[in-house]
């Protein structure tokens, strides 16, 4: 298929050379963030089992290399549209484990200050867009961000994550299509964790989704999603390409969800040999082994992460529940964002003042 020819004008030079070789400190940071993600999610699961987390518990166990490796490639001014298996991306952007745990427990101090639970949160000040859980509706949202960057000639990237299940949804096609047509500065991270709930890959698609990227007119790359450095390299190259007008990239990271879909799911549909195959390729263990073979010390990272988690959990548990009298503040618009001052949100259409409501 021919590559679209309409390209945006050359953009300003990128902010940093993300595809450059990772330093020793960078590699230790990758491991630290993966450890932090796992420890935070383990702690959240423990709190859920103690009845402190309402709803269910969802995590990305076994998939830490995907969100950590990809989000590590972003610059602070980039934007991240993050899903339910990607806690590593929130942590890399600067959300603390304590705020995550408070969020999951529905407490003040959480990212939404207790207005939602373990799913729909994102700190806009840190460039994280709160999750829309109608899957994959974060993909069109990310396209909108990327379009804004392109129109303003800003060398910024939108990155978004979704699961294999999303690739069978119409919104996925629409996002891929508009991204290809407009050559948007966007990086799509497809986390292929082999299942969409209990539906295995072979019942989801007849063609590997990464191959579809070419039909939308942009690059598709398949990586080992359990290798954090491989994910980083692919994401960094994709970001660099996007920043200079080279268009979107679809990165398909092959991995495995090592917990149930949620804490309520016993994974009885997963064949034991498949689980064992992936258990032997744990992203944290394999990366730590590689660093160890190169003579890098990693033990202190375990200690630092454990200490951080103790401190952060204590802080989260001390956070109060929201005051019902003020909990809904900021959720609904109370006045027209343009007319302001006493005009109801719908006043431009109805002519009514806020006080008439
Ligand atoms: C449009 C839509 N349909 C159904 C759901 C319910 N649902 C939530 S997660 C999920 C499975 C998603 O699988 P996948 O995209 O592979 O992501 P994974 O959970 O495996 O990371 C489903 C069906 C939803 N959130 N949105
Ligand atoms: Mg999946």
mmCIF file of C-alpha atoms and ligand atoms in Angstrom:
data_model
loop_
_atom_site.group_PDB
_atom_site.id
_atom_site.type_symbol
_atom_site.label_atom_id
_atom_site.label_comp_id
_atom_site.label_asym_id
_atom_site.label_seq_id
_atom_site.Cartn_x
_atom_site.Cartn_y
_atom_site.Cartn_z
ATOM 1 C CA UNK A 1 0.000 0.000 0.000
ATOM 2 C CA UNK A 2 1.213 3.511 -0.803
ATOM 3 C CA UNK A 3 2.337 5.616 2.118
ATOM 4 C CA UNK A 4 0.214 8.766 2.572
ATOM 5 C CA UNK A 5 2.005 11.776 1.102
ATOM 6 C CA UNK A 6 0.446 14.658 3.078
ATOM 7 C CA UNK A 7 3.011 15.298 5.775
ATOM 8 C CA UNK A 8 3.048 18.058 8.365
ATOM 9 C CA UNK A 9 5.795 20.658 8.052
ATOM 10 C CA UNK A 10 9.121 19.785 9.649
ATOM 11 C CA UNK A 11 8.876 20.073 13.405
ATOM 12 C CA UNK A 12 11.314 21.580 15.859
ATOM 13 C CA UNK A 13 14.167 19.329 16.996
ATOM 14 C CA UNK A 14 13.128 16.718 19.535
ATOM 15 C CA UNK A 15 13.564 17.397 23.209
ATOM 16 C CA UNK A 16 15.864 14.497 23.896
ATOM 17 C CA UNK A 17 17.433 11.669 22.012
ATOM 18 C CA UNK A 18 15.395 8.875 23.508
ATOM 19 C CA UNK A 19 16.725 6.207 21.178
ATOM 20 C CA UNK A 20 20.225 6.773 22.502
ATOM 21 C CA UNK A 21 21.909 3.917 24.351
ATOM 22 C CA UNK A 22 20.566 3.376 27.863
ATOM 23 C CA UNK A 23 23.032 4.297 30.583
ATOM 24 C CA UNK A 24 23.765 2.034 33.549
ATOM 25 C CA UNK A 25 21.632 4.325 35.705
ATOM 26 C CA UNK A 26 18.774 4.170 33.183
ATOM 27 C CA UNK A 27 18.859 0.368 33.274
ATOM 28 C CA UNK A 28 18.751 0.320 37.041
ATOM 29 C CA UNK A 29 15.816 2.726 36.865
ATOM 30 C CA UNK A 30 13.981 0.374 34.512
ATOM 31 C CA UNK A 31 14.406 -2.434 37.022
ATOM 32 C CA UNK A 32 13.437 -0.190 39.934
ATOM 33 C CA UNK A 33 10.212 0.893 38.247
ATOM 34 C CA UNK A 34 9.287 -2.712 37.439
ATOM 35 C CA UNK A 35 9.920 -3.694 41.060
ATOM 36 C CA UNK A 36 7.914 -0.692 42.241
ATOM 37 C CA UNK A 37 4.994 -1.580 39.982
ATOM 38 C CA UNK A 38 4.920 -5.178 41.159
ATOM 39 C CA UNK A 39 5.277 -4.256 44.813
ATOM 40 C CA UNK A 40 2.538 -1.615 44.595
ATOM 41 C CA UNK A 41 0.161 -4.026 42.885
ATOM 42 C CA UNK A 42 0.946 -6.793 45.378
ATOM 43 C CA UNK A 43 0.197 -4.367 48.181
ATOM 44 C CA UNK A 44 -3.034 -3.278 46.500
ATOM 45 C CA UNK A 45 -4.094 -6.921 46.171
ATOM 46 C CA UNK A 46 -3.389 -7.444 49.871
ATOM 47 C CA UNK A 47 -5.513 -4.394 50.738
ATOM 48 C CA UNK A 48 -8.270 -5.709 48.468
ATOM 49 C CA UNK A 49 -8.228 -9.035 50.315
ATOM 50 C CA UNK A 50 -8.501 -7.147 53.595
ATOM 51 C CA UNK A 51 -11.679 -5.532 52.265
ATOM 52 C CA UNK A 52 -10.094 -2.094 51.973
ATOM 53 C CA UNK A 53 -10.377 -1.827 48.177
ATOM 54 C CA UNK A 54 -13.944 -1.651 46.846
ATOM 55 C CA UNK A 55 -14.921 -3.373 43.598
ATOM 56 C CA UNK A 56 -12.289 -5.740 42.262
ATOM 57 C CA UNK A 57 -8.542 -5.595 41.829
ATOM 58 C CA UNK A 58 -6.907 -5.518 38.369
ATOM 59 C CA UNK A 59 -3.196 -5.624 37.776
ATOM 60 C CA UNK A 60 -0.461 -6.117 35.221
ATOM 61 C CA UNK A 61 1.530 -8.906 36.832
ATOM 62 C CA UNK A 62 3.909 -10.350 34.255
ATOM 63 C CA UNK A 63 3.470 -7.303 32.006
ATOM 64 C CA UNK A 64 5.654 -4.843 33.912
ATOM 65 C CA UNK A 65 8.203 -4.550 31.095
ATOM 66 C CA UNK A 66 5.576 -3.203 28.698
ATOM 67 C CA UNK A 67 4.360 -0.115 30.560
ATOM 68 C CA UNK A 68 7.743 0.603 32.145
ATOM 69 C CA UNK A 69 9.795 0.153 28.957
ATOM 70 C CA UNK A 70 7.435 2.217 26.817
ATOM 71 C CA UNK A 71 6.656 5.059 29.229
ATOM 72 C CA UNK A 72 10.389 5.432 29.927
ATOM 73 C CA UNK A 73 10.749 6.616 26.328
ATOM 74 C CA UNK A 74 8.422 9.590 26.840
ATOM 75 C CA UNK A 75 9.499 13.150 27.571
ATOM 76 C CA UNK A 76 7.698 15.134 30.289
ATOM 77 C CA UNK A 77 5.743 17.177 27.723
ATOM 78 C CA UNK A 78 4.408 14.057 25.995
ATOM 79 C CA UNK A 79 1.020 12.691 26.993
ATOM 80 C CA UNK A 80 0.097 9.192 28.155
ATOM 81 C CA UNK A 81 -3.350 7.595 27.795
ATOM 82 C CA UNK A 82 -2.963 4.734 30.237
ATOM 83 C CA UNK A 83 -4.990 1.535 30.741
ATOM 84 C CA UNK A 84 -5.633 -0.862 33.629
ATOM 85 C CA UNK A 85 -2.481 -3.028 33.232
ATOM 86 C CA UNK A 86 -0.080 -0.095 32.983
ATOM 87 C CA UNK A 87 0.646 1.130 36.464
ATOM 88 C CA UNK A 88 4.316 1.443 35.499
ATOM 89 C CA UNK A 89 3.419 4.356 33.214
ATOM 90 C CA UNK A 90 1.732 6.265 36.067
ATOM 91 C CA UNK A 91 4.764 5.659 38.302
ATOM 92 C CA UNK A 92 7.237 6.813 35.669
ATOM 93 C CA UNK A 93 5.239 10.005 35.124
ATOM 94 C CA UNK A 94 5.592 10.695 38.859
ATOM 95 C CA UNK A 95 2.430 9.371 40.521
ATOM 96 C CA UNK A 96 3.568 8.002 43.889
ATOM 97 C CA UNK A 97 2.640 4.481 45.111
ATOM 98 C CA UNK A 98 0.880 6.089 48.091
ATOM 99 C CA UNK A 99 -1.433 8.068 45.818
ATOM 100 C CA UNK A 100 -2.126 4.895 43.821
ATOM 101 C CA UNK A 101 -3.029 2.934 46.958
ATOM 102 C CA UNK A 102 -5.185 5.763 48.315
ATOM 103 C CA UNK A 103 -6.881 5.883 44.914
ATOM 104 C CA UNK A 104 -7.658 2.176 45.013
ATOM 105 C CA UNK A 105 -9.102 2.495 48.495
ATOM 106 C CA UNK A 106 -11.268 5.436 47.372
ATOM 107 C CA UNK A 107 -9.600 7.864 49.773
ATOM 108 C CA UNK A 108 -8.705 11.515 49.763
ATOM 109 C CA UNK A 109 -5.051 11.633 48.720
ATOM 110 C CA UNK A 110 -5.720 9.340 45.775
ATOM 111 C CA UNK A 111 -5.359 10.752 42.291
ATOM 112 C CA UNK A 112 -9.091 11.565 42.081
ATOM 113 C CA UNK A 113 -9.292 12.338 45.809
ATOM 114 C CA UNK A 114 -11.635 9.444 46.412
ATOM 115 C CA UNK A 115 -14.018 10.059 43.517
ATOM 116 C CA UNK A 116 -13.247 6.769 41.786
ATOM 117 C CA UNK A 117 -11.553 3.489 42.562
ATOM 118 C CA UNK A 118 -8.870 1.411 40.918
ATOM 119 C CA UNK A 119 -9.612 2.098 37.274
ATOM 120 C CA UNK A 120 -10.375 5.617 36.135
ATOM 121 C CA UNK A 121 -7.583 7.864 37.221
ATOM 122 C CA UNK A 122 -4.853 9.981 35.706
ATOM 123 C CA UNK A 123 -3.016 13.066 36.908
ATOM 124 C CA UNK A 124 -3.273 15.644 34.107
ATOM 125 C CA UNK A 125 -0.511 17.715 35.715
ATOM 126 C CA UNK A 126 1.833 14.787 35.098
ATOM 127 C CA UNK A 127 0.614 14.224 31.548
ATOM 128 C CA UNK A 128 -1.527 11.189 32.398
ATOM 129 C CA UNK A 129 -5.004 11.114 30.905
ATOM 130 C CA UNK A 130 -7.635 9.442 33.082
ATOM 131 C CA UNK A 131 -8.727 6.113 31.697
ATOM 132 C CA UNK A 132 -11.912 5.609 29.705
ATOM 133 C CA UNK A 133 -12.785 1.955 30.252
ATOM 134 C CA UNK A 134 -14.982 1.529 27.194
ATOM 135 C CA UNK A 135 -12.231 -0.239 25.294
ATOM 136 C CA UNK A 136 -10.359 1.011 23.335
ATOM 137 C CA UNK A 137 -11.694 4.551 23.598
ATOM 138 C CA UNK A 138 -8.381 5.868 24.860
ATOM 139 C CA UNK A 139 -7.053 5.319 21.323
ATOM 140 C CA UNK A 140 -9.275 8.007 19.733
ATOM 141 C CA UNK A 141 -8.600 10.271 22.730
ATOM 142 C CA UNK A 142 -4.854 9.883 22.135
ATOM 143 C CA UNK A 143 -5.409 10.669 18.438
ATOM 144 C CA UNK A 144 -7.049 13.940 19.478
ATOM 145 C CA UNK A 145 -4.042 14.873 21.602
ATOM 146 C CA UNK A 146 -1.663 13.957 18.797
ATOM 147 C CA UNK A 147 -3.686 16.036 16.337
ATOM 148 C CA UNK A 148 -3.431 19.049 18.666
ATOM 149 C CA UNK A 149 0.360 18.625 18.914
ATOM 150 C CA UNK A 150 0.618 18.378 15.147
ATOM 151 C CA UNK A 151 -1.575 21.431 14.509
ATOM 152 C CA UNK A 152 0.470 23.500 16.972
ATOM 153 C CA UNK A 153 3.745 22.258 15.450
ATOM 154 C CA UNK A 154 4.866 20.971 18.841
ATOM 155 C CA UNK A 155 7.384 18.106 18.925
ATOM 156 C CA UNK A 156 5.270 16.116 21.357
ATOM 157 C CA UNK A 157 3.983 12.567 21.286
ATOM 158 C CA UNK A 158 0.801 10.893 22.506
ATOM 159 C CA UNK A 159 1.262 7.311 23.656
ATOM 160 C CA UNK A 160 -1.608 4.953 24.343
ATOM 161 C CA UNK A 161 -1.878 1.370 25.498
ATOM 162 C CA UNK A 162 -4.551 -1.253 24.810
ATOM 163 C CA UNK A 163 -5.013 -4.987 24.983
ATOM 164 C CA UNK A 164 -5.382 -7.607 22.258
ATOM 165 C CA UNK A 165 -9.142 -7.552 22.839
ATOM 166 C CA UNK A 166 -9.298 -3.949 21.670
ATOM 167 C CA UNK A 167 -8.130 -4.852 18.182
ATOM 168 C CA UNK A 168 -11.532 -6.392 17.402
ATOM 169 C CA UNK A 169 -13.413 -3.211 18.276
ATOM 170 C CA UNK A 170 -14.465 -0.591 15.703
ATOM 171 C CA UNK A 171 -12.925 2.305 17.617
ATOM 172 C CA UNK A 172 -9.540 0.666 17.188
ATOM 173 C CA UNK A 173 -9.918 0.730 13.419
ATOM 174 C CA UNK A 174 -11.090 4.340 13.455
ATOM 175 C CA UNK A 175 -8.128 5.434 15.582
ATOM 176 C CA UNK A 176 -5.609 3.544 13.420
ATOM 177 C CA UNK A 177 -7.168 4.973 10.286
ATOM 178 C CA UNK A 178 -7.171 8.625 11.328
ATOM 179 C CA UNK A 179 -3.649 8.278 12.745
ATOM 180 C CA UNK A 180 -2.417 6.900 9.417
ATOM 181 C CA UNK A 181 -4.272 9.403 7.244
ATOM 182 C CA UNK A 182 -3.091 12.420 9.263
ATOM 183 C CA UNK A 183 0.353 10.936 10.075
ATOM 184 C CA UNK A 184 -0.239 11.772 13.722
ATOM 185 C CA UNK A 185 2.601 11.844 16.293
ATOM 186 C CA UNK A 186 1.240 8.861 18.195
ATOM 187 C CA UNK A 187 2.607 5.579 19.522
ATOM 188 C CA UNK A 188 0.134 2.727 19.948
ATOM 189 C CA UNK A 189 1.246 0.051 22.403
ATOM 190 C CA UNK A 190 -0.652 -3.183 21.912
ATOM 191 C CA UNK A 191 -0.207 -5.367 24.976
ATOM 192 C CA UNK A 192 -0.835 -8.833 23.657
ATOM 193 C CA UNK A 193 -1.204 -10.769 26.888
ATOM 194 C CA UNK A 194 -2.681 -13.761 25.023
ATOM 195 C CA UNK A 195 -6.199 -13.338 26.393
ATOM 196 C CA UNK A 196 -9.075 -10.881 26.450
ATOM 197 C CA UNK A 197 -10.593 -12.034 29.705
ATOM 198 C CA UNK A 198 -11.051 -15.769 28.917
ATOM 199 C CA UNK A 199 -10.934 -15.420 25.104
ATOM 200 C CA UNK A 200 -7.606 -16.657 23.680
ATOM 201 C CA UNK A 201 -5.802 -15.023 20.743
ATOM 202 C CA UNK A 202 -6.940 -17.684 18.269
ATOM 203 C CA UNK A 203 -10.567 -16.678 18.822
ATOM 204 C CA UNK A 204 -9.752 -12.944 18.599
ATOM 205 C CA UNK A 205 -8.062 -12.439 15.227
ATOM 206 C CA UNK A 206 -7.219 -14.383 12.073
ATOM 207 C CA UNK A 207 -4.264 -12.104 11.239
ATOM 208 C CA UNK A 208 -1.642 -10.881 13.699
ATOM 209 C CA UNK A 209 -2.715 -7.280 14.486
ATOM 210 C CA UNK A 210 0.821 -5.910 13.963
ATOM 211 C CA UNK A 211 0.429 -6.746 10.267
ATOM 212 C CA UNK A 212 -2.552 -4.432 10.044
ATOM 213 C CA UNK A 213 -0.343 -1.379 10.679
ATOM 214 C CA UNK A 214 0.888 -1.493 7.065
ATOM 215 C CA UNK A 215 -2.689 -1.377 5.798
ATOM 216 C CA UNK A 216 -3.188 1.863 7.709
ATOM 217 C CA UNK A 217 -0.005 3.261 6.182
ATOM 218 C CA UNK A 218 2.423 3.189 9.079
ATOM 219 C CA UNK A 219 5.042 1.100 10.834
ATOM 220 C CA UNK A 220 4.184 -1.981 12.877
ATOM 221 C CA UNK A 221 6.806 -3.527 15.144
ATOM 222 C CA UNK A 222 6.603 -6.722 17.161
ATOM 223 C CA UNK A 223 8.707 -6.949 20.308
ATOM 224 C CA UNK A 224 9.295 -9.311 23.188
ATOM 225 C CA UNK A 225 7.033 -7.655 25.750
ATOM 226 C CA UNK A 226 8.884 -9.351 28.599
ATOM 227 C CA UNK A 227 12.161 -7.668 27.646
ATOM 228 C CA UNK A 228 12.070 -4.158 29.068
ATOM 229 C CA UNK A 229 15.053 -2.970 27.022
ATOM 230 C CA UNK A 230 13.537 -4.246 23.769
ATOM 231 C CA UNK A 231 10.260 -2.467 24.571
ATOM 232 C CA UNK A 232 12.145 0.723 25.407
ATOM 233 C CA UNK A 233 14.144 0.663 22.171
ATOM 234 C CA UNK A 234 11.051 0.146 20.036
ATOM 235 C CA UNK A 235 9.148 2.879 21.896
ATOM 236 C CA UNK A 236 12.061 5.322 21.793
ATOM 237 C CA UNK A 237 12.472 4.866 18.040
ATOM 238 C CA UNK A 238 8.731 5.304 17.564
ATOM 239 C CA UNK A 239 8.713 8.504 19.671
ATOM 240 C CA UNK A 240 11.668 9.937 17.790
ATOM 241 C CA UNK A 241 9.987 9.169 14.479
ATOM 242 C CA UNK A 242 6.702 10.718 15.602
ATOM 243 C CA UNK A 243 8.404 13.874 16.892
ATOM 244 C CA UNK A 244 9.881 14.749 13.500
ATOM 245 C CA UNK A 245 6.725 14.155 11.474
ATOM 246 C CA UNK A 246 7.353 10.479 10.687
ATOM 247 C CA UNK A 247 3.861 9.445 11.773
ATOM 248 C CA UNK A 248 2.460 6.746 14.022
ATOM 249 C CA UNK A 249 3.828 3.381 15.067
ATOM 250 C CA UNK A 250 2.017 0.308 16.312
ATOM 251 C CA UNK A 251 4.160 -1.681 18.747
ATOM 252 C CA UNK A 252 2.838 -5.139 19.517
ATOM 253 C CA UNK A 253 4.406 -6.341 22.749
ATOM 254 C CA UNK A 254 4.060 -10.097 23.273
ATOM 255 C CA UNK A 255 3.512 -10.913 26.917
ATOM 256 C CA UNK A 256 1.258 -12.834 29.294
ATOM 257 C CA UNK A 257 -1.180 -11.810 31.981
ATOM 258 C CA UNK A 258 0.060 -13.792 35.014
ATOM 259 C CA UNK A 259 -2.934 -13.000 37.201
ATOM 260 C CA UNK A 260 -6.611 -13.414 36.447
ATOM 261 C CA UNK A 261 -8.424 -10.683 34.559
ATOM 262 C CA UNK A 262 -9.345 -9.364 38.007
ATOM 263 C CA UNK A 263 -8.885 -10.783 41.492
ATOM 264 C CA UNK A 264 -12.215 -12.579 41.070
ATOM 265 C CA UNK A 265 -10.892 -14.632 38.109
ATOM 266 C CA UNK A 266 -9.079 -17.932 38.817
ATOM 267 C CA UNK A 267 -7.660 -18.282 35.256
ATOM 268 C CA UNK A 268 -8.896 -21.869 35.026
ATOM 269 C CA UNK A 269 -9.138 -21.412 31.238
ATOM 270 C CA UNK A 270 -5.340 -21.009 30.882
ATOM 271 C CA UNK A 271 -3.535 -24.288 30.094
ATOM 272 C CA UNK A 272 -0.910 -24.953 32.811
ATOM 273 C CA UNK A 273 1.885 -25.456 30.252
ATOM 274 C CA UNK A 274 1.220 -22.018 28.743
ATOM 275 C CA UNK A 275 1.357 -20.446 32.183
ATOM 276 C CA UNK A 276 4.628 -22.291 32.948
ATOM 277 C CA UNK A 277 6.139 -21.184 29.638
ATOM 278 C CA UNK A 278 5.632 -17.533 30.554
ATOM 279 C CA UNK A 279 6.463 -17.986 34.238
ATOM 280 C CA UNK A 280 9.960 -19.036 33.146
ATOM 281 C CA UNK A 281 10.279 -15.724 31.311
ATOM 282 C CA UNK A 282 9.295 -13.354 34.093
ATOM 283 C CA UNK A 283 10.290 -9.833 32.951
ATOM 284 C CA UNK A 284 11.766 -8.794 36.296
ATOM 285 C CA UNK A 285 13.736 -11.977 36.915
ATOM 286 C CA UNK A 286 15.165 -12.150 33.398
ATOM 287 C CA UNK A 287 16.233 -8.493 33.380
ATOM 288 C CA UNK A 288 17.754 -8.717 36.837
ATOM 289 C CA UNK A 289 19.659 -11.837 35.785
ATOM 290 C CA UNK A 290 21.009 -9.996 32.740
ATOM 291 C CA UNK A 291 22.145 -7.047 34.846
ATOM 292 C CA UNK A 292 23.715 -9.412 37.372
ATOM 293 C CA UNK A 293 25.666 -11.217 34.653
ATOM 294 C CA UNK A 294 27.041 -7.831 33.606
ATOM 295 C CA UNK A 295 28.189 -7.216 37.176
ATOM 296 C CA UNK A 296 25.547 -4.633 38.127
ATOM 297 C CA UNK A 297 24.392 -4.539 41.723
ATOM 298 C CA UNK A 298 20.588 -4.719 42.095
ATOM 299 C CA UNK A 299 19.969 -5.936 45.651
ATOM 300 C CA UNK A 300 19.807 -2.400 47.035
ATOM 301 C CA UNK A 301 16.891 -1.661 44.681
ATOM 302 C CA UNK A 302 14.776 -4.370 46.338
ATOM 303 C CA UNK A 303 15.518 -2.866 49.721
ATOM 304 C CA UNK A 304 14.739 0.685 48.573
ATOM 305 C CA UNK A 305 11.452 -0.385 46.932
ATOM 306 C CA UNK A 306 10.363 -2.344 50.026
ATOM 307 C CA UNK A 307 11.067 0.674 52.241
ATOM 308 C CA UNK A 308 9.218 2.988 49.882
ATOM 309 C CA UNK A 309 6.176 0.709 49.889
ATOM 310 C CA UNK A 310 6.051 0.568 53.692
ATOM 311 C CA UNK A 311 6.191 4.346 53.943
ATOM 312 C CA UNK A 312 3.695 4.942 51.143
ATOM 313 C CA UNK A 313 1.212 2.352 52.424
ATOM 314 C CA UNK A 314 1.287 3.910 55.867
ATOM 315 C CA UNK A 315 0.566 7.290 54.302
ATOM 316 C CA UNK A 316 -2.300 5.916 52.162
ATOM 317 C CA UNK A 317 -3.908 4.148 55.131
ATOM 318 C CA UNK A 318 -3.830 7.406 57.084
ATOM 319 C CA UNK A 319 -5.748 9.213 54.321
ATOM 320 C CA UNK A 320 -9.424 9.777 55.224
ATOM 321 C CA UNK A 321 -12.427 8.785 53.165
ATOM 322 C CA UNK A 322 -13.945 11.750 51.276
ATOM 323 C CA UNK A 323 -16.504 13.928 53.014
ATOM 324 C CA UNK A 324 -19.870 13.072 51.377
ATOM 325 C CA UNK A 325 -20.822 16.759 51.546
ATOM 326 C CA UNK A 326 -17.985 17.772 49.205
ATOM 327 C CA UNK A 327 -17.169 14.505 47.380
ATOM 328 C CA UNK A 328 -18.997 15.506 44.181
ATOM 329 C CA UNK A 329 -17.304 18.907 43.931
ATOM 330 C CA UNK A 330 -15.516 19.300 40.635
ATOM 331 C CA UNK A 331 -17.287 16.323 39.061
ATOM 332 C CA UNK A 332 -20.075 18.251 37.329
ATOM 333 C CA UNK A 333 -19.827 21.697 35.761
ATOM 334 C CA UNK A 334 -21.813 24.141 37.827
ATOM 335 C CA UNK A 335 -21.504 27.078 35.474
ATOM 336 C CA UNK A 336 -20.849 27.655 31.805
ATOM 337 C CA UNK A 337 -17.064 27.453 31.167
ATOM 338 C CA UNK A 338 -17.271 30.375 28.690
ATOM 339 C CA UNK A 339 -19.969 32.629 30.131
ATOM 340 C CA UNK A 340 -19.034 31.818 33.762
ATOM 341 C CA UNK A 341 -20.454 33.884 36.611
ATOM 342 C CA UNK A 342 -23.813 32.446 37.489
ATOM 343 C CA UNK A 343 -24.622 31.008 34.036
ATOM 344 C CA UNK A 344 -25.720 27.357 34.116
ATOM 345 C CA UNK A 345 -23.671 24.916 31.960
ATOM 346 C CA UNK A 346 -26.508 24.756 29.416
ATOM 347 C CA UNK A 347 -27.343 28.489 29.523
ATOM 348 C CA UNK A 348 -26.015 29.190 26.010
ATOM 349 C CA UNK A 349 -28.748 26.915 24.662
ATOM 350 C CA UNK A 350 -31.499 27.545 27.170
ATOM 351 C CA UNK A 351 -30.813 31.104 28.228
ATOM 352 C CA UNK A 352 -31.228 30.043 31.847
ATOM 353 C CA UNK A 353 -29.082 31.246 34.701
ATOM 354 C CA UNK A 354 -27.431 28.744 37.062
ATOM 355 C CA UNK A 355 -29.757 29.788 39.818
ATOM 356 C CA UNK A 356 -32.777 28.731 37.700
ATOM 357 C CA UNK A 357 -31.588 25.113 37.824
HETATM 358 C C1 LIG B 1 -16.329 -1.805 24.819
HETATM 359 C C2 LIG B 1 -16.067 -2.690 26.009
HETATM 360 N N1 LIG B 1 -16.541 -3.958 25.998
HETATM 361 C C3 LIG B 1 -16.318 -4.770 27.059
HETATM 362 C C4 LIG B 1 -15.627 -4.314 28.151
HETATM 363 C C5 LIG B 1 -15.414 -5.227 29.376
HETATM 364 N N2 LIG B 1 -14.004 -5.619 29.450
HETATM 365 C C6 LIG B 1 -13.156 -4.997 30.275
HETATM 366 S S1 LIG B 1 -11.586 -5.575 30.133
HETATM 367 C C7 LIG B 1 -12.062 -6.726 28.986
HETATM 368 C C8 LIG B 1 -11.051 -7.639 28.367
HETATM 369 C C9 LIG B 1 -10.073 -6.848 27.607
HETATM 370 O O1 LIG B 1 -9.107 -7.684 27.050
HETATM 371 P P1 LIG B 1 -7.831 -7.051 26.403
HETATM 372 O O2 LIG B 1 -8.194 -5.927 25.523
HETATM 373 O O3 LIG B 1 -7.050 -8.164 25.790
HETATM 374 O O4 LIG B 1 -7.071 -6.413 27.653
HETATM 375 P P2 LIG B 1 -6.461 -7.178 28.913
HETATM 376 O O5 LIG B 1 -7.507 -7.090 29.982
HETATM 377 O O6 LIG B 1 -6.158 -8.572 28.520
HETATM 378 O O7 LIG B 1 -5.251 -6.395 29.256
HETATM 379 C C10 LIG B 1 -13.402 -6.625 28.719
HETATM 380 C C11 LIG B 1 -14.140 -7.486 27.772
HETATM 381 C C12 LIG B 1 -15.156 -2.987 28.124
HETATM 382 N N3 LIG B 1 -14.475 -2.472 29.132
HETATM 383 N N4 LIG B 1 -15.375 -2.193 27.039
HETATM 384 MG MG1 LIG B 2 -5.497 -9.172 26.611
#
